[in-house]
Amino acid sequence: MAAARYADGSLTYPPHPIGPDGSEPVETVDLSEHTARVVTWTTSTAPPPGVSGPNHLAIVEFDVDGESVRALGQLTTDDVEIGDEVTPVYATDLRDPEAGIREPDSQDWDGYRFEPV
């Protein structure tokens, strides 16, 4: 879960080649080493092909050295409330690579889900 830090201290996730102040990134921050708070969450009962349903999703906010950055991702459970603390947990398959129209070898299928602390 790499985020980019820029000269002015701001963070973006996912990383962008140019930051809010127009500068290039000066550092990479691994968000998987931090906890976040749930800003909001929802459940999709009609997920895309290859994603198990129901699909619980959240917008979470990380505070890294006084700078905040938000991320959208799957939750490991629906037992969560706004304001709960979550941690990113690695998942080898966020969706079934054989489902849908993309070639399985065309991209990575792993990533992170958010689990309540």
mmCIF file of C-alpha atoms in Angstrom, residues 2-21 23-31 34 63-69:
data_model
loop_
_atom_site.group_PDB
_atom_site.id
_atom_site.type_symbol
_atom_site.label_atom_id
_atom_site.label_comp_id
_atom_site.label_asym_id
_atom_site.label_seq_id
_atom_site.Cartn_x
_atom_site.Cartn_y
_atom_site.Cartn_z
ATOM 1 C CA ALA A 2 2.453 2.596 -1.190
ATOM 2 C CA ALA A 3 1.569 6.268 -0.828
ATOM 3 C CA ALA A 4 3.697 9.140 -2.115
ATOM 4 C CA ARG A 5 4.935 12.002 0.051
ATOM 5 C CA TYR A 6 5.798 15.329 -1.569
ATOM 6 C CA ALA A 7 8.126 18.171 -0.544
ATOM 7 C CA ASP A 8 5.262 20.072 1.118
ATOM 8 C CA GLY A 9 4.512 17.010 3.314
ATOM 9 C CA SER A 10 1.284 16.033 1.566
ATOM 10 C CA LEU A 11 0.475 12.407 0.779
ATOM 11 C CA THR A 12 -1.430 10.770 -2.072
ATOM 12 C CA TYR A 13 -2.738 7.254 -2.415
ATOM 13 C CA PRO A 14 -2.327 5.812 -4.872
ATOM 14 C CA PRO A 15 0.918 7.654 -5.623
ATOM 15 C CA HIS A 16 0.895 10.221 -8.404
ATOM 16 C CA PRO A 17 3.907 11.485 -10.399
ATOM 17 C CA ILE A 18 3.005 15.095 -9.568
ATOM 18 C CA GLY A 19 1.749 16.192 -6.145
ATOM 19 C CA PRO A 20 -0.791 18.830 -5.134
ATOM 20 C CA ASP A 21 1.918 21.513 -5.142
ATOM 21 C CA SER A 23 6.333 18.715 -7.224
ATOM 22 C CA GLU A 24 7.525 15.153 -7.742
ATOM 23 C CA PRO A 25 7.371 12.634 -4.863
ATOM 24 C CA VAL A 26 10.280 12.715 -2.434
ATOM 25 C CA GLU A 27 9.428 9.558 -0.492
ATOM 26 C CA THR A 28 7.246 6.463 -0.472
ATOM 27 C CA VAL A 29 5.217 5.653 2.637
ATOM 28 C CA ASP A 30 3.970 2.096 3.260
ATOM 29 C CA LEU A 31 0.425 2.542 4.558
ATOM 30 C CA HIS A 34 -0.227 2.178 9.811
ATOM 31 C CA ASP A 63 -2.888 9.900 9.747
ATOM 32 C CA VAL A 64 0.826 9.695 8.944
ATOM 33 C CA ASP A 65 2.994 12.169 10.838
ATOM 34 C CA GLY A 66 0.130 14.677 10.997
ATOM 35 C CA GLU A 67 -0.788 14.353 7.295
ATOM 36 C CA SER A 68 -3.950 12.559 6.300
ATOM 37 C CA VAL A 69 -4.570 10.424 3.245
#
